[in-house]
Coordinates of C-alpha atoms in Angstrom, one line a residue:
M1 CA -109.6 -60.4 3.7
T2 CA -112.9 -59.2 5.5
S3 CA -115.0 -59.7 8.1
G4 CA -119.0 -58.8 8.1
R5 CA -121.9 -59.9 5.1
I6 CA -125.2 -59.1 7.2
A7 CA -126.8 -55.5 6.1
Q8 CA -127.0 -53.0 8.3
I9 CA -130.0 -50.4 7.5
V10 CA -131.0 -46.9 9.4
L11 CA -134.0 -44.4 8.6
A12 CA -133.4 -41.5 8.3
A13 CA -136.1 -39.0 8.4
W14 CA -137.4 -35.4 7.5
L15 CA -139.6 -33.0 8.5
I16 CA -141.4 -30.9 7.2
P17 CA -142.6 -28.7 9.9
S18 CA -145.3 -25.9 7.6
A19 CA -146.8 -29.1 6.2
G20 CA -146.5 -30.9 9.6
A21 CA -145.5 -34.4 7.3
W22 CA -142.4 -36.5 7.6
A23 CA -140.7 -38.7 4.9
Q24 CA -138.1 -41.4 5.4
L25 CA -134.6 -42.9 4.2
R26 CA -133.9 -45.8 4.6
I27 CA -129.9 -46.6 3.7
V28 CA -127.9 -50.0 4.3
S29 CA -123.9 -50.5 4.8
W30 CA -123.1 -53.9 3.3
N31 CA -120.3 -56.3 3.0
T32 CA -121.6 -58.3 0.0
A33 CA -117.8 -59.8 -0.4
S34 CA -118.1 -59.5 -4.0
S35 CA -114.9 -58.6 -5.8
S36 CA -114.8 -60.5 -8.4
G37 CA -117.9 -59.2 -10.1
S38 CA -120.6 -61.6 -9.5
L39 CA -123.4 -61.3 -6.7
N40 CA -123.2 -64.6 -4.1
P41 CA -126.1 -66.6 -4.9
G42 CA -129.8 -65.3 -2.8
T43 CA -128.5 -62.0 -2.9
D44 CA -132.2 -61.5 -4.7
V45 CA -134.1 -63.4 -2.0
V46 CA -131.9 -60.5 1.0
L47 CA -133.1 -57.4 -1.3
A48 CA -136.2 -58.8 -1.9
A49 CA -136.6 -59.2 1.7
M50 CA -135.2 -55.9 2.9
G51 CA -138.0 -54.0 0.8
A52 CA -140.2 -55.6 2.0
E53 CA -139.2 -55.5 5.7
S54 CA -141.1 -53.2 7.9
V55 CA -140.0 -51.4 11.1
N56 CA -142.4 -49.2 13.1
G57 CA -144.4 -49.4 10.5
I58 CA -142.6 -48.1 7.6
A59 CA -142.0 -50.5 5.5
R60 CA -139.6 -49.3 1.3
P61 CA -137.4 -50.7 -0.9
V62 CA -134.0 -49.1 -0.2
D63 CA -132.9 -45.6 -1.1
V64 CA -129.4 -46.1 -0.4
F65 CA -126.5 -49.4 -0.5
V66 CA -123.4 -48.0 1.3
L67 CA -121.0 -51.0 -0.2
Q68 CA -117.9 -52.8 0.7
E69 CA -115.7 -55.2 -1.1
Q70 CA -116.8 -54.4 -5.2
S71 CA -114.9 -55.1 -7.6
A72 CA -113.1 -53.2 -9.7
G73 CA -114.9 -51.0 -12.5
H74 CA -117.9 -51.3 -11.0
G75 CA -119.0 -53.9 -12.0
S76 CA -120.7 -56.0 -8.9
E77 CA -122.6 -52.6 -8.3
A78 CA -123.8 -53.1 -11.9
A79 CA -124.4 -57.0 -11.3
L80 CA -126.3 -55.3 -7.6
V81 CA -128.8 -52.8 -10.1
S82 CA -129.8 -55.0 -12.4
V83 CA -131.3 -57.3 -9.9
L84 CA -132.9 -54.5 -7.6
N85 CA -134.9 -53.4 -11.4
G86 CA -135.3 -56.2 -12.3
I87 CA -137.5 -56.6 -8.3
Y88 CA -138.9 -52.4 -8.9
G89 CA -139.0 -52.0 -12.1
A90 CA -135.9 -50.7 -15.1
G91 CA -133.8 -47.3 -14.6
T92 CA -135.0 -47.3 -10.8
Y93 CA -131.6 -47.7 -9.3
A94 CA -127.7 -46.6 -10.0
H95 CA -124.6 -46.9 -9.0
G96 CA -122.1 -44.4 -8.7
T97 CA -119.2 -43.6 -11.2
G98 CA -116.5 -42.5 -9.3
N99 CA -113.1 -44.9 -9.8
P100 CA -111.7 -45.6 -5.0
W101 CA -108.3 -46.8 -5.5
S102 CA -107.3 -50.2 -4.2
G103 CA -104.2 -51.6 -3.5
D104 CA -105.9 -55.4 -3.0
G105 CA -108.7 -55.2 -5.0
L106 CA -112.0 -54.8 -3.1
Y107 CA -113.4 -51.3 -3.7
V108 CA -115.7 -49.5 -2.2
G109 CA -119.1 -48.1 -3.8
I110 CA -123.2 -47.0 -3.7
V111 CA -126.0 -47.9 -5.5
Y112 CA -128.8 -45.7 -4.7
N113 CA -133.3 -45.3 -5.8
T114 CA -132.8 -42.7 -8.5
N115 CA -136.6 -41.6 -7.7
T116 CA -135.8 -40.7 -3.3
V117 CA -132.0 -40.0 -3.7
Q118 CA -129.7 -37.9 -6.7
L119 CA -126.1 -38.7 -6.4
L120 CA -124.4 -35.0 -6.3
E121 CA -120.7 -36.0 -5.2
E122 CA -118.4 -38.7 -4.4
L123 CA -114.9 -38.3 -3.4
F124 CA -112.0 -40.9 -2.5
F125 CA -109.7 -41.0 0.1
K126 CA -106.9 -42.7 2.2
A127 CA -104.6 -42.6 4.6
G128 CA -100.8 -42.3 4.6
G129 CA -99.4 -46.2 3.6
N130 CA -103.2 -48.0 3.8
S131 CA -104.2 -50.2 0.9
R132 CA -107.9 -48.3 -0.2
D133 CA -109.5 -45.2 -0.2
S134 CA -112.2 -44.8 1.7
G135 CA -115.5 -42.9 0.3
R136 CA -117.4 -39.5 1.3
Y137 CA -120.9 -39.5 -0.9
R138 CA -122.6 -36.0 -1.0
L139 CA -126.8 -37.2 -1.7
R140 CA -130.3 -35.1 -2.0
P141 CA -133.5 -36.5 -1.0
V142 CA -134.9 -35.6 -4.7
G143 CA -137.6 -32.1 -3.9
Y144 CA -135.2 -30.9 -1.2
G145 CA -132.6 -28.3 -0.7
P146 CA -129.1 -28.4 -0.2
A147 CA -130.0 -28.3 3.7
A148 CA -131.2 -31.7 3.5
D149 CA -128.2 -32.6 2.2
I150 CA -126.5 -36.3 3.9
Y151 CA -123.3 -36.9 3.9
I152 CA -122.2 -40.6 3.6
Y153 CA -118.8 -42.0 4.7
N154 CA -118.1 -45.5 3.1
T155 CA -115.0 -47.0 5.0
H156 CA -113.4 -50.7 4.4
Y157 CA -111.5 -50.6 8.0
K158 CA -108.1 -52.7 8.3
A159 CA -109.1 -56.3 9.2
G160 CA -106.7 -58.3 11.7
T161 CA -105.7 -57.9 15.5
G162 CA -101.4 -56.9 15.3
S163 CA -100.2 -53.2 16.3
T164 CA -99.9 -52.8 12.6
D165 CA -103.7 -53.2 11.9
R166 CA -105.1 -51.1 14.4
R167 CA -102.4 -48.1 13.8
R168 CA -104.1 -48.4 10.0
R169 CA -107.5 -48.4 11.7
A170 CA -106.9 -44.8 13.1
E171 CA -105.2 -43.4 10.8
E172 CA -108.3 -43.8 8.6
A173 CA -110.7 -42.7 10.9
R174 CA -108.4 -39.7 11.3
V175 CA -108.3 -39.2 8.1
V176 CA -111.9 -39.6 8.1
R177 CA -112.7 -37.3 10.5
W178 CA -110.3 -34.6 10.4
H179 CA -108.6 -34.5 6.8
A180 CA -108.1 -30.7 6.3
S181 CA -110.0 -31.3 2.4
Y182 CA -112.6 -34.6 2.8
G183 CA -112.8 -35.0 7.0
A184 CA -116.8 -34.1 8.4
D185 CA -114.8 -31.5 10.4
A186 CA -114.6 -29.9 7.5
L187 CA -117.9 -29.6 6.4
G188 CA -119.5 -27.4 8.9
A189 CA -121.5 -27.5 12.3
E190 CA -124.8 -28.0 10.5
A191 CA -123.5 -30.7 7.9
N192 CA -125.9 -34.3 8.2
V193 CA -123.3 -37.0 8.6
I194 CA -123.3 -41.4 8.2
Y195 CA -120.3 -43.0 8.8
A196 CA -120.6 -46.4 7.5
G197 CA -118.7 -49.6 6.8
D198 CA -116.6 -52.1 8.1
Y199 CA -114.6 -51.2 10.8
N200 CA -113.0 -54.7 11.6
M201 CA -112.5 -54.4 15.5
R202 CA -113.5 -56.0 18.0
S203 CA -113.8 -53.3 20.6
S204 CA -114.8 -50.2 21.6
S205 CA -111.9 -49.6 23.3
E206 CA -109.0 -50.5 20.9
D207 CA -105.8 -49.2 21.3
A208 CA -103.3 -48.5 18.6
L209 CA -101.3 -46.4 21.0
M210 CA -100.5 -43.3 19.3
S211 CA -100.6 -41.5 21.9
S212 CA -99.1 -38.4 19.9
Y213 CA -102.2 -38.2 19.3
D214 CA -105.2 -39.6 21.7
T215 CA -102.9 -41.0 25.2
S216 CA -107.2 -43.5 26.0
R217 CA -107.9 -45.1 22.9
D218 CA -107.5 -44.8 19.1
N219 CA -109.5 -46.2 16.8
P220 CA -112.8 -45.6 14.3
Y221 CA -115.1 -46.0 16.3
S222 CA -113.2 -43.7 19.4
Y223 CA -112.4 -40.8 16.8
I224 CA -115.3 -40.7 15.6
L225 CA -117.5 -39.7 18.6
T226 CA -114.8 -37.5 19.4
A227 CA -116.1 -34.2 20.4
Q228 CA -113.0 -32.0 19.6
A229 CA -108.7 -34.1 18.9
P230 CA -106.1 -33.6 20.7
W231 CA -104.8 -31.7 18.0
G232 CA -106.9 -28.5 17.9
S233 CA -110.1 -29.2 15.8
S234 CA -113.7 -27.8 16.5
G235 CA -115.2 -31.0 16.4
N236 CA -117.6 -30.7 13.2
G237 CA -119.5 -34.0 12.5
R238 CA -119.1 -35.4 16.3
G239 CA -120.3 -38.7 15.5
A240 CA -122.7 -41.1 18.4
D241 CA -123.8 -44.9 18.2
P242 CA -127.6 -44.5 17.7
V243 CA -128.4 -47.1 19.8
G244 CA -125.2 -46.9 22.2
R245 CA -123.6 -50.4 22.3
P246 CA -119.9 -49.4 23.1
G247 CA -118.0 -52.6 24.5
Y248 CA -116.2 -55.9 24.1
W249 CA -118.1 -57.3 21.1
H250 CA -116.0 -59.9 19.8
D251 CA -117.1 -63.5 21.1
N252 CA -119.5 -61.6 23.6
S253 CA -123.6 -62.6 24.1
A254 CA -124.3 -59.9 25.2
Y255 CA -123.7 -57.8 22.1
K256 CA -125.6 -61.2 19.9
D257 CA -127.6 -58.9 18.5
I258 CA -125.8 -55.8 17.0
H259 CA -123.5 -58.4 16.0
T260 CA -122.7 -58.8 12.3
Q261 CA -119.3 -61.2 11.9
N262 CA -120.5 -63.3 10.4
P263 CA -123.7 -65.3 9.1
S264 CA -122.1 -68.4 7.5
Y265 CA -119.4 -70.7 8.8
N266 CA -117.8 -71.4 5.3
F267 CA -116.2 -68.2 5.0
V268 CA -114.2 -65.3 6.9
G269 CA -114.1 -66.1 10.1
G270 CA -117.4 -68.2 10.6
G271 CA -119.5 -67.6 12.6
M272 CA -121.7 -64.9 14.0
D273 CA -119.2 -63.3 16.6
D274 CA -118.1 -59.3 15.7
R275 CA -120.2 -56.3 15.6
F276 CA -117.4 -55.2 12.9
D277 CA -120.4 -53.8 10.4
M278 CA -122.0 -50.3 11.5
Q279 CA -123.6 -47.0 11.1
L280 CA -122.1 -43.6 13.3
L281 CA -124.6 -40.7 12.8
C282 CA -123.2 -37.4 13.5
T283 CA -125.7 -35.5 16.4
D284 CA -127.5 -33.4 14.8
L285 CA -128.8 -36.8 13.2
L286 CA -130.0 -37.4 16.5
D287 CA -131.7 -34.0 17.3
G288 CA -135.7 -34.8 16.3
E289 CA -134.8 -31.6 13.9
G290 CA -134.8 -31.6 9.9
V291 CA -132.9 -34.6 8.5
S292 CA -132.3 -37.1 11.1
Y293 CA -132.7 -40.8 12.5
I294 CA -136.5 -42.6 13.3
G295 CA -135.9 -44.4 16.7
P296 CA -137.0 -44.2 20.2
A297 CA -136.6 -40.6 21.5
V298 CA -135.6 -38.6 19.2
G299 CA -137.5 -35.8 18.7
D300 CA -141.3 -35.9 18.0
I301 CA -140.9 -38.9 15.3
P302 CA -143.1 -41.5 16.7
A303 CA -141.0 -44.5 17.4
A304 CA -141.1 -47.4 19.5
T305 CA -137.5 -49.6 18.5
H306 CA -134.3 -48.6 17.1
S307 CA -134.9 -48.6 13.2
Y308 CA -130.5 -49.4 13.0
R309 CA -130.1 -52.7 13.5
P310 CA -128.3 -55.8 11.2
F311 CA -130.7 -57.3 9.3
G312 CA -132.1 -61.3 9.6
N313 CA -130.4 -60.4 13.0
N314 CA -132.7 -60.8 16.6
G315 CA -130.4 -62.0 18.6
T316 CA -131.7 -65.4 18.5
H317 CA -128.5 -67.6 17.0
P318 CA -126.4 -68.9 19.0
L319 CA -123.1 -67.5 19.7
N320 CA -121.1 -68.3 17.0
G321 CA -123.5 -69.8 15.4
K322 CA -125.2 -69.8 11.8
I323 CA -127.5 -66.8 10.7
S324 CA -129.9 -69.1 10.2
Q325 CA -130.1 -71.1 13.3
G326 CA -132.3 -67.8 14.5
T327 CA -135.1 -66.2 14.0
G328 CA -135.0 -63.0 12.9
A329 CA -136.7 -63.6 8.8
S330 CA -138.2 -66.0 7.3
P331 CA -135.7 -69.5 7.0
A332 CA -136.1 -68.8 2.9
V333 CA -134.0 -66.1 3.8
L334 CA -132.1 -66.4 6.6
A335 CA -130.3 -68.8 4.4
A336 CA -130.4 -66.6 1.8
L337 CA -128.0 -64.3 4.2
E338 CA -125.6 -67.7 5.0

């Protein structure tokens, strides 16, 4: 079983030089732990608070939810759509219709705002021997052309700390980056790519000892941030950590403000102590041109603070404590997250 419960939010912006204008997208990765098909109590409170939150002067409803631990047949995604449409109006949100495979009853999924993005493509794939599919979604902001397309990889990596667990995580990431048909490398040099999901890693230096591929680190974080694979990739889709925070995240107070696992004592691995859930971005999304991340010193986009953040976490909770012991949102919202 898994892991992270707090959404992480990235704001992407695209520039229109001729008009001098720019618009935004808010993208959330969230392991909702709703494989039963029903949502956890308080989900409506969290969703409303996400849409009302202002960062860098921007407050907007979420445009894309990249989801893990969904139910078979899109039941939990449909439930999320129902709550969102109750907040924002009938027909505002929809969910994907593709059918990922899972051997353990935990599915990836997507929910999106139909007024702001089009879902053009859903593909599902996995590394050999792994128990569930990753997803690759191609989305286009409404009113824009193919150059603004965004590819989002949604992966729920294998949990656990054993050698087999680490190897399976590395294999999953290798497929995401370098699979001949589905990998980001095959998308070409100009593709806009986000690598989102539940990484289930305790450290950016985790090693699966796959020496035939890499002699230093074999893990999702390192593979996504690697420019060229040892077996001769062109390096398309190279990723970056938008907040630049590699390290040993587990039980480490230095990373408390980016921990996402786990807002409650009363679930798997309870207490805030790990950075399991994250979004890594291809380097093209950090150049301030075209589609670009909103953050400090990224192009000419006015941003005093990072738009990447664990929702509700400002680092004020105690290490291994509950999210409600912090001040990253109102007490009602933190209680709902918990």
